[in-house]
């Protein structure tokens, strides 16, 4: 297939109002949870991105029937009769491993290809397995296939996660809803997407409390007491943060709507530290700036800390700040690959293990660059928007994984860019 790239003609002013799509990292898990409903679950506000297409393929291979109208999915899991996810789909998107929990809950067993690493790090699933084992799941590996069984059924347990892993928390949640007795997940992930999943599971008849805190309690219910539901996906905080970065780069004002500002408290605090003015209401955030960007130190941490998915975008802000900033990446070992691409555009960045020392420069220059991962790709397009001259962003399939109509939305905000077929 011919590959596309994004061509950006800078410099541009990025301002206006944009409505964010539903959260990618929530919608994928809500789709997986529909397996538990054994009927037609309707999920609204699902983004039109390639990762959603992969998850649709996963569910279809399992026997689900999916119909889509705009951003609403009707997922009928009545005839789901397979409990195996094939390698060709898991290899496209490691988030497809999130069907493991609901398959075990529904069938008492599952078979899933082992996910590999990805561009930003190994992202092992050890904690998924340890957590599920505590609930009575036994695992074997046969030629790269993870085989799960529950000889004595699922039994509630008190589990302390070694790290507040989002994926492990989600898989445990979706299995524990039908485990006999009470399950407590301590050191659970606290991301807004976890809260969204807990809310949908409760709508389906589960008994989950404590979502959004570090201790989640699940009272197991019989599988046949779970039922389909209708649910609306929360707004995408990372997409919102990406567009806010664009407004901060050129001064805005730029308003994002459709997202709860509470999801981005740390990012908003850092935008203000960069010298921006930020105003919020219940479902929108507006950023503007009149003075120079100020240097700011950032370290990525699990929510409610600074999100690693906004690290590349905020590194771009630091690259144009008036002074030296230090960014510490605590979650993914390879996420600084973005820095090398930004340096091609004239940024002054020194990498020391999991620290990046960024000395601000007065301007960037357009250049050919490659999207090394989803968030890096989005940040490189923004870099092109403020750079002098033309920037060619290659490997944009990464961007399509998580941003719906990124080019169209940026165009509405004043960016001069287009998608073209690579020669």
CSV table of C-alpha atoms in Angstrom, one decimal:
chain,number,residue,atom,x,y,z
A,1,UNK,CA,0.0,0.0,0.0
A,2,UNK,CA,1.2,3.5,-0.7
A,3,UNK,CA,2.2,5.4,2.4
A,4,UNK,CA,1.1,8.8,3.4
A,5,UNK,CA,2.9,11.6,5.1
A,6,UNK,CA,1.9,15.0,6.6
A,7,UNK,CA,3.4,18.1,5.1
A,8,UNK,CA,3.3,21.2,7.4
A,9,UNK,CA,4.1,24.7,6.2
A,10,UNK,CA,5.2,26.9,9.0
A,11,UNK,CA,5.2,29.1,10.9
A,12,UNK,CA,1.5,29.2,11.8
A,13,UNK,CA,-0.6,30.7,14.6
A,14,UNK,CA,-2.6,28.0,16.4
A,15,UNK,CA,-5.9,29.3,17.9
A,16,UNK,CA,-9.6,28.8,18.0
A,17,UNK,CA,-11.9,26.2,19.5
A,18,UNK,CA,-11.8,22.4,19.0
A,19,UNK,CA,-13.9,19.6,20.4
A,20,UNK,CA,-12.0,16.5,21.5
A,21,UNK,CA,-13.0,13.0,20.6
A,22,UNK,CA,-13.8,10.2,23.0
A,23,UNK,CA,-10.8,8.8,24.9
A,24,UNK,CA,-8.9,6.1,22.9
A,25,UNK,CA,-7.6,4.5,26.1
A,26,UNK,CA,-11.1,4.2,27.5
A,27,UNK,CA,-13.0,3.2,24.4
A,28,UNK,CA,-10.8,0.2,23.7
A,29,UNK,CA,-11.4,-1.2,27.2
A,30,UNK,CA,-15.1,-0.5,27.1
A,31,UNK,CA,-15.4,-2.4,23.9
A,32,UNK,CA,-13.6,-5.3,25.5
A,33,UNK,CA,-15.9,-5.2,28.5
A,34,UNK,CA,-18.9,-5.6,26.2
A,35,UNK,CA,-18.0,-9.3,26.1
A,36,UNK,CA,-19.4,-9.6,29.7
A,37,UNK,CA,-22.9,-8.3,28.7
A,38,UNK,CA,-23.9,-11.2,26.4
A,39,UNK,CA,-26.2,-9.0,24.4
A,40,UNK,CA,-26.1,-5.6,22.6
A,41,UNK,CA,-24.2,-2.9,24.4
A,42,UNK,CA,-24.2,0.6,22.9
A,43,UNK,CA,-21.2,2.8,23.4
A,44,UNK,CA,-21.2,6.4,22.3
A,45,UNK,CA,-18.4,8.8,21.7
A,46,UNK,CA,-16.0,6.3,20.2
A,47,UNK,CA,-13.2,7.9,18.2
A,48,UNK,CA,-12.7,7.0,14.5
A,49,UNK,CA,-9.1,5.8,14.8
A,50,UNK,CA,-7.2,2.8,13.6
A,51,UNK,CA,-6.8,1.2,17.1
A,52,UNK,CA,-10.6,1.1,17.3
A,53,UNK,CA,-10.7,-0.7,14.0
A,54,UNK,CA,-8.2,-3.3,15.3
A,55,UNK,CA,-10.3,-3.9,18.5
A,56,UNK,CA,-13.4,-4.2,16.3
A,57,UNK,CA,-11.6,-6.9,14.3
A,58,UNK,CA,-10.6,-8.7,17.6
A,59,UNK,CA,-14.3,-8.7,18.8
A,60,UNK,CA,-15.5,-9.8,15.4
A,61,UNK,CA,-13.1,-12.7,15.4
A,62,UNK,CA,-14.4,-13.8,18.8
A,63,UNK,CA,-18.0,-13.9,17.3
A,64,UNK,CA,-19.4,-10.4,18.1
A,65,UNK,CA,-21.4,-8.5,15.6
A,66,UNK,CA,-20.7,-4.7,15.5
A,67,UNK,CA,-22.6,-2.0,13.8
A,68,UNK,CA,-21.4,1.6,13.7
A,69,UNK,CA,-23.3,4.9,13.2
A,70,UNK,CA,-21.0,7.9,13.5
A,71,UNK,CA,-19.3,7.7,16.8
A,72,UNK,CA,-21.8,5.2,18.3
A,73,UNK,CA,-21.1,1.4,18.3
A,74,UNK,CA,-23.7,-1.3,18.9
A,75,UNK,CA,-21.7,-4.4,20.0
A,76,UNK,CA,-23.7,-7.6,20.1
A,77,UNK,CA,-21.7,-10.2,22.0
A,78,UNK,CA,-24.6,-12.8,22.3
A,79,UNK,CA,-22.9,-15.2,19.9
A,80,UNK,CA,-19.3,-14.8,21.1
A,81,UNK,CA,-18.1,-18.4,20.9
A,82,UNK,CA,-14.4,-18.1,20.7
A,83,UNK,CA,-11.9,-17.3,23.4
A,84,UNK,CA,-8.7,-17.0,21.3
A,85,UNK,CA,-7.2,-13.7,20.0
A,86,UNK,CA,-4.8,-14.4,17.1
A,87,UNK,CA,-1.3,-13.1,16.8
A,88,UNK,CA,-1.9,-11.0,13.7
A,89,UNK,CA,-4.3,-8.8,15.7
A,90,UNK,CA,-2.4,-8.7,19.0
A,91,UNK,CA,0.7,-7.8,17.1
A,92,UNK,CA,-1.0,-4.7,15.6
A,93,UNK,CA,-2.2,-3.4,19.0
A,94,UNK,CA,-1.1,-4.7,22.3
A,95,UNK,CA,-4.2,-3.2,24.0
A,96,UNK,CA,-6.1,-6.1,22.5
A,97,UNK,CA,-4.7,-8.1,25.5
A,98,UNK,CA,-7.4,-6.4,27.5
A,99,UNK,CA,-9.9,-9.0,26.2
A,100,UNK,CA,-8.1,-11.5,28.4
A,101,UNK,CA,-10.0,-10.6,31.6
A,102,UNK,CA,-13.5,-10.6,30.1
A,103,UNK,CA,-12.9,-13.8,28.2
A,104,UNK,CA,-11.8,-15.6,31.4
A,105,UNK,CA,-14.8,-14.2,33.2
A,106,UNK,CA,-17.2,-15.4,30.5
A,107,UNK,CA,-15.7,-18.8,29.5
A,108,UNK,CA,-13.3,-19.6,32.4
A,109,UNK,CA,-10.5,-19.8,29.9
A,110,UNK,CA,-8.8,-17.8,27.2
A,111,UNK,CA,-6.0,-18.1,24.6
A,112,UNK,CA,-4.1,-15.0,23.5
A,113,UNK,CA,-1.0,-14.4,21.5
A,114,UNK,CA,1.7,-12.9,23.7
A,115,UNK,CA,2.1,-9.2,22.9
A,116,UNK,CA,5.6,-8.1,22.0
A,117,UNK,CA,7.2,-4.8,22.9
A,118,UNK,CA,6.6,-1.5,21.2
A,119,UNK,CA,8.5,1.5,20.1
A,120,UNK,CA,8.4,3.2,23.5
A,121,UNK,CA,9.4,0.2,25.6
A,122,UNK,CA,8.9,-3.4,26.5
A,123,UNK,CA,5.6,-2.9,28.4
A,124,UNK,CA,5.5,-6.4,29.8
A,125,UNK,CA,2.2,-8.0,31.0
A,126,UNK,CA,3.7,-9.7,34.1
A,127,UNK,CA,1.5,-7.8,36.4
A,128,UNK,CA,-1.6,-8.7,34.4
A,129,UNK,CA,-0.7,-12.4,35.0
A,130,UNK,CA,0.2,-12.1,38.6
A,131,UNK,CA,-3.1,-10.3,39.4
A,132,UNK,CA,-5.2,-12.8,37.5
A,133,UNK,CA,-3.3,-15.7,39.1
A,134,UNK,CA,-4.3,-14.3,42.5
A,135,UNK,CA,-7.9,-14.8,41.3
A,136,UNK,CA,-7.4,-18.5,40.5
A,137,UNK,CA,-6.2,-18.3,36.9
A,138,UNK,CA,-3.5,-20.7,35.8
A,139,UNK,CA,-1.3,-19.8,32.8
A,140,UNK,CA,0.7,-21.8,30.4
A,141,UNK,CA,2.6,-20.7,27.3
A,142,UNK,CA,2.6,-22.8,24.2
A,143,UNK,CA,4.6,-21.6,21.2
A,144,UNK,CA,3.9,-17.9,22.0
A,145,UNK,CA,0.3,-18.5,22.9
A,146,UNK,CA,-0.8,-17.6,26.4
A,147,UNK,CA,-3.3,-20.2,27.7
A,148,UNK,CA,-5.5,-19.3,30.7
A,149,UNK,CA,-7.7,-21.7,32.7
A,150,UNK,CA,-9.6,-21.6,35.9
A,151,UNK,CA,-9.7,-25.2,37.3
A,152,UNK,CA,-11.5,-24.1,40.5
A,153,UNK,CA,-13.3,-21.0,39.1
A,154,UNK,CA,-12.5,-17.4,39.8
A,155,UNK,CA,-12.1,-16.6,43.5
A,156,UNK,CA,-11.9,-13.1,45.0
A,157,UNK,CA,-8.6,-12.1,46.5
A,158,UNK,CA,-6.8,-9.1,48.0
A,159,UNK,CA,-4.1,-8.1,45.5
A,160,UNK,CA,-1.4,-5.5,45.9
A,161,UNK,CA,-0.1,-4.4,42.5
A,162,UNK,CA,3.7,-3.9,42.3
A,163,UNK,CA,3.1,-0.8,40.2
A,164,UNK,CA,-0.3,1.0,39.4
A,165,UNK,CA,-0.5,-0.5,35.9
A,166,UNK,CA,-3.5,0.6,34.0
A,167,UNK,CA,-3.7,-2.6,31.9
A,168,UNK,CA,-3.3,-4.9,34.9
A,169,UNK,CA,-5.9,-3.0,36.8
A,170,UNK,CA,-8.4,-3.2,33.9
A,171,UNK,CA,-7.9,-6.9,33.3
A,172,UNK,CA,-8.3,-7.7,37.0
A,173,UNK,CA,-11.4,-5.6,37.2
A,174,UNK,CA,-13.1,-7.3,34.2
A,175,UNK,CA,-12.3,-10.8,35.6
A,176,UNK,CA,-13.1,-10.0,39.3
A,177,UNK,CA,-16.6,-8.8,38.6
A,178,UNK,CA,-17.7,-12.5,38.4
A,179,UNK,CA,-15.2,-13.9,41.0
A,180,UNK,CA,-16.7,-15.6,44.0
A,181,UNK,CA,-16.5,-13.2,47.0
A,182,UNK,CA,-14.7,-9.9,47.3
A,183,UNK,CA,-11.7,-8.7,45.4
A,184,UNK,CA,-9.6,-5.7,46.5
A,185,UNK,CA,-7.0,-4.2,44.2
A,186,UNK,CA,-4.5,-2.1,46.1
A,187,UNK,CA,-2.1,0.3,44.4
A,188,UNK,CA,-4.6,0.3,41.6
A,189,UNK,CA,-4.3,2.7,38.6
A,190,UNK,CA,-6.2,5.9,39.2
A,191,UNK,CA,-6.6,7.2,35.6
A,192,UNK,CA,-9.9,8.7,34.5
A,193,UNK,CA,-10.2,5.8,32.0
A,194,UNK,CA,-10.3,3.4,34.9
A,195,UNK,CA,-13.2,5.3,36.4
A,196,UNK,CA,-14.9,5.2,33.1
A,197,UNK,CA,-14.6,1.4,32.9
A,198,UNK,CA,-15.8,1.0,36.5
A,199,UNK,CA,-18.8,3.1,35.7
A,200,UNK,CA,-19.7,1.0,32.7
A,201,UNK,CA,-19.2,-2.3,34.6
A,202,UNK,CA,-21.6,-1.0,37.3
A,203,UNK,CA,-24.1,-0.1,34.6
A,204,UNK,CA,-23.8,-3.7,33.4
A,205,UNK,CA,-24.7,-5.0,36.9
A,206,UNK,CA,-21.3,-5.3,38.5
A,207,UNK,CA,-20.5,-4.1,42.0
A,208,UNK,CA,-17.4,-2.0,41.8
A,209,UNK,CA,-16.4,0.8,44.2
A,210,UNK,CA,-13.3,2.9,44.7
A,211,UNK,CA,-12.6,3.6,41.0
A,212,UNK,CA,-10.2,6.6,40.8
A,213,UNK,CA,-8.6,5.7,44.1
A,214,UNK,CA,-5.7,3.5,44.8
A,215,UNK,CA,-7.9,0.8,46.3
A,216,UNK,CA,-10.7,-0.7,44.2
A,217,UNK,CA,-13.2,-3.2,45.7
A,218,UNK,CA,-15.2,-5.6,43.6
A,219,UNK,CA,-18.1,-7.7,45.0
A,220,UNK,CA,-18.4,-10.7,42.6
A,221,UNK,CA,-21.8,-11.3,41.0
A,222,UNK,CA,-23.0,-14.3,38.9
A,223,UNK,CA,-22.1,-14.0,35.2
A,224,UNK,CA,-25.8,-14.3,34.2
A,225,UNK,CA,-26.6,-11.2,36.3
A,226,UNK,CA,-24.5,-9.0,34.0
A,227,UNK,CA,-26.3,-7.4,31.1
A,228,UNK,CA,-25.8,-5.1,28.2
A,229,UNK,CA,-25.9,-1.3,28.8
A,230,UNK,CA,-25.6,2.1,27.1
A,231,UNK,CA,-22.6,4.2,27.9
A,232,UNK,CA,-20.8,7.3,26.7
A,233,UNK,CA,-17.0,7.4,26.6
A,234,UNK,CA,-15.2,10.2,28.4
A,235,UNK,CA,-13.4,12.9,26.5
A,236,UNK,CA,-9.8,12.2,25.5
A,237,UNK,CA,-7.5,14.1,28.0
A,238,UNK,CA,-4.4,13.4,25.9
A,239,UNK,CA,-5.9,14.7,22.7
A,240,UNK,CA,-7.0,17.8,24.7
A,241,UNK,CA,-3.5,18.2,26.1
A,242,UNK,CA,-2.0,17.9,22.7
A,243,UNK,CA,-4.1,20.7,21.3
A,244,UNK,CA,-3.5,22.9,24.4
A,245,UNK,CA,0.2,22.5,23.7
A,246,UNK,CA,-0.4,23.9,20.2
A,247,UNK,CA,-2.1,26.9,21.7
A,248,UNK,CA,0.7,27.4,24.2
A,249,UNK,CA,3.3,27.3,21.4
A,250,UNK,CA,1.9,30.3,19.5
A,251,UNK,CA,-0.1,32.1,22.2
A,252,UNK,CA,-3.6,31.1,21.3
A,253,UNK,CA,-6.1,31.7,22.6
A,254,UNK,CA,-7.1,28.0,22.1
A,255,UNK,CA,-10.0,26.3,23.7
A,256,UNK,CA,-10.7,22.6,23.9
A,257,UNK,CA,-14.1,21.4,24.8
A,258,UNK,CA,-15.6,18.0,25.7
A,259,UNK,CA,-13.1,17.1,28.4
A,260,UNK,CA,-13.1,17.4,32.2
A,261,UNK,CA,-10.3,19.8,33.4
A,262,UNK,CA,-9.8,17.6,36.5
A,263,UNK,CA,-8.3,15.0,34.2
A,264,UNK,CA,-5.4,17.3,33.4
A,265,UNK,CA,-4.6,19.0,36.6
A,266,UNK,CA,-0.9,18.4,36.5
A,267,UNK,CA,-0.6,19.3,32.8
A,268,UNK,CA,-2.5,22.6,33.5
A,269,UNK,CA,-0.2,23.3,36.4
A,270,UNK,CA,2.8,22.9,34.0
A,271,UNK,CA,1.3,25.0,31.3
A,272,UNK,CA,1.0,27.8,33.9
A,273,UNK,CA,4.6,27.2,34.9
A,274,UNK,CA,5.6,27.6,31.2
A,275,UNK,CA,4.1,31.1,31.4
A,276,UNK,CA,0.6,30.4,30.0
A,277,UNK,CA,-2.7,31.6,31.2
A,278,UNK,CA,-5.2,28.7,31.6
A,279,UNK,CA,-9.0,29.1,32.2
A,280,UNK,CA,-11.4,26.2,32.8
A,281,UNK,CA,-15.0,25.4,33.3
A,282,UNK,CA,-16.8,22.1,33.8
A,283,UNK,CA,-16.0,20.7,30.3
A,284,UNK,CA,-13.5,23.1,28.6
A,285,UNK,CA,-10.0,24.4,29.0
A,286,UNK,CA,-8.6,27.6,27.3
A,287,UNK,CA,-4.9,28.4,27.0
A,288,UNK,CA,-3.3,31.7,26.0
A,289,UNK,CA,0.1,33.3,26.3
A,290,UNK,CA,1.6,36.8,25.9
A,291,UNK,CA,5.1,36.5,27.3
A,292,UNK,CA,8.0,34.2,26.5
A,293,UNK,CA,7.8,30.5,27.3
A,294,UNK,CA,9.6,29.9,30.7
A,295,UNK,CA,11.7,26.8,31.4
A,296,UNK,CA,10.0,24.1,33.5
A,297,UNK,CA,11.1,20.8,34.9
A,298,UNK,CA,8.7,17.8,34.4
A,299,UNK,CA,8.8,14.2,35.5
A,300,UNK,CA,6.3,11.6,34.3
A,301,UNK,CA,4.4,9.6,36.8
A,302,UNK,CA,1.2,7.5,37.0
A,303,UNK,CA,-2.0,9.6,37.3
A,304,UNK,CA,-2.5,12.0,38.9
A,305,UNK,CA,1.1,12.8,38.1
A,306,UNK,CA,2.2,14.2,34.8
A,307,UNK,CA,1.1,11.8,32.0
A,308,UNK,CA,3.9,10.2,29.9
A,309,UNK,CA,1.5,10.5,26.9
A,310,UNK,CA,2.1,14.3,27.0
A,311,UNK,CA,5.8,14.2,27.6
A,312,UNK,CA,6.8,14.7,23.9
A,313,UNK,CA,4.4,17.6,23.4
A,314,UNK,CA,5.7,19.4,26.5
A,315,UNK,CA,9.3,18.7,25.5
A,316,UNK,CA,8.4,20.7,22.4
A,317,UNK,CA,7.4,23.6,24.6
A,318,UNK,CA,10.6,23.3,26.6
A,319,UNK,CA,12.6,23.3,23.3
A,320,UNK,CA,11.4,26.9,22.7
A,321,UNK,CA,11.5,28.2,26.2
A,322,UNK,CA,13.8,30.9,27.4
A,323,UNK,CA,16.2,28.8,29.5
A,324,UNK,CA,17.0,25.2,30.5
A,325,UNK,CA,14.4,22.6,31.3
A,326,UNK,CA,14.8,19.0,32.5
A,327,UNK,CA,12.3,16.3,31.7
A,328,UNK,CA,12.5,12.9,33.6
A,329,UNK,CA,10.8,9.9,32.0
A,330,UNK,CA,10.0,7.4,34.7
A,331,UNK,CA,7.6,5.1,32.8
A,332,UNK,CA,8.9,4.1,29.3
A,333,UNK,CA,12.6,3.6,28.6
A,334,UNK,CA,12.5,4.5,24.9
A,335,UNK,CA,10.2,7.5,24.9
A,336,UNK,CA,13.0,9.9,24.3
A,337,UNK,CA,13.4,8.7,20.7
A,338,UNK,CA,11.3,11.8,19.9
A,339,UNK,CA,14.2,14.0,21.0
A,340,UNK,CA,16.4,12.9,18.1
A,341,UNK,CA,13.7,13.9,15.6
A,342,UNK,CA,13.2,17.3,17.3
A,343,UNK,CA,16.9,17.9,17.2
A,344,UNK,CA,16.8,17.5,13.4
A,345,UNK,CA,14.7,20.6,13.5
A,346,UNK,CA,17.2,22.6,15.6
A,347,UNK,CA,16.3,21.7,19.2
A,348,UNK,CA,19.2,21.6,21.7
A,349,UNK,CA,18.6,18.5,23.8
A,350,UNK,CA,21.0,16.3,25.7
A,351,UNK,CA,19.9,12.8,26.9
A,352,UNK,CA,21.3,11.3,30.1
A,353,UNK,CA,19.6,8.0,30.8
A,354,UNK,CA,16.0,8.8,31.7
A,355,UNK,CA,16.7,12.6,31.8
A,356,UNK,CA,16.5,15.0,28.9
A,357,UNK,CA,18.2,18.4,29.4
A,358,UNK,CA,16.5,20.9,27.0
A,359,UNK,CA,18.2,24.2,26.3
A,360,UNK,CA,15.6,26.5,24.7
A,361,UNK,CA,16.2,27.9,21.2
A,362,UNK,CA,14.6,30.9,19.5
A,363,UNK,CA,13.1,29.0,16.6
A,364,UNK,CA,12.9,25.6,14.9
A,365,UNK,CA,13.5,24.8,11.2
A,366,UNK,CA,11.4,22.6,9.0
A,367,UNK,CA,12.9,19.2,8.2
A,368,UNK,CA,12.0,15.6,7.2
A,369,UNK,CA,11.2,13.7,10.4
A,370,UNK,CA,9.6,10.4,11.4
A,371,UNK,CA,6.9,9.7,13.9
A,372,UNK,CA,8.6,7.2,16.3
A,373,UNK,CA,5.3,6.6,18.2
A,374,UNK,CA,1.8,7.9,18.5
A,375,UNK,CA,2.4,10.9,20.7
A,376,UNK,CA,5.8,11.8,19.1
A,377,UNK,CA,4.1,12.0,15.8
A,378,UNK,CA,1.4,14.4,17.0
A,379,UNK,CA,4.2,16.5,18.6
A,380,UNK,CA,6.2,16.6,15.4
A,381,UNK,CA,3.3,18.0,13.4
A,382,UNK,CA,3.0,20.7,16.0
A,383,UNK,CA,6.7,21.4,15.8
A,384,UNK,CA,6.3,21.8,12.0
A,385,UNK,CA,3.5,24.3,12.6
A,386,UNK,CA,5.8,26.6,14.5
A,387,UNK,CA,9.0,25.9,12.5
A,388,UNK,CA,10.4,28.1,9.7
A,389,UNK,CA,9.7,26.4,6.3
A,390,UNK,CA,8.3,23.0,5.5
A,391,UNK,CA,8.3,19.9,7.6
A,392,UNK,CA,7.6,16.4,6.3
A,393,UNK,CA,6.3,14.0,8.9
A,394,UNK,CA,6.7,10.3,7.9
A,395,UNK,CA,5.3,7.1,9.4
A,396,UNK,CA,2.0,8.9,10.3
A,397,UNK,CA,0.2,5.6,10.8
A,398,UNK,CA,1.3,6.0,14.4
A,399,UNK,CA,-0.7,9.3,14.6
A,400,UNK,CA,-3.8,7.6,13.0
A,401,UNK,CA,-3.8,5.1,15.9
A,402,UNK,CA,-4.9,7.7,18.4
A,403,UNK,CA,-6.0,11.0,16.7
A,404,UNK,CA,-9.2,11.3,14.7
A,405,UNK,CA,-8.8,13.6,11.7
A,406,UNK,CA,-5.7,15.2,13.2
A,407,UNK,CA,-4.9,17.1,10.0
A,408,UNK,CA,-8.5,18.4,9.7
A,409,UNK,CA,-8.7,19.6,13.3
A,410,UNK,CA,-5.4,21.4,13.1
A,411,UNK,CA,-6.4,23.0,9.8
A,412,UNK,CA,-9.5,24.4,11.6
A,413,UNK,CA,-7.1,25.9,14.2
A,414,UNK,CA,-5.0,27.8,11.5
A,415,UNK,CA,-2.3,25.3,10.7
A,416,UNK,CA,-1.2,25.0,7.0
A,417,UNK,CA,-0.8,21.3,6.4
A,418,UNK,CA,-2.0,18.4,4.2
A,419,UNK,CA,-1.7,14.6,3.9
A,420,UNK,CA,-0.1,13.4,0.7
A,421,UNK,CA,1.0,10.1,-0.8
A,422,UNK,CA,4.7,9.5,-0.5
A,423,UNK,CA,6.4,9.5,-3.9
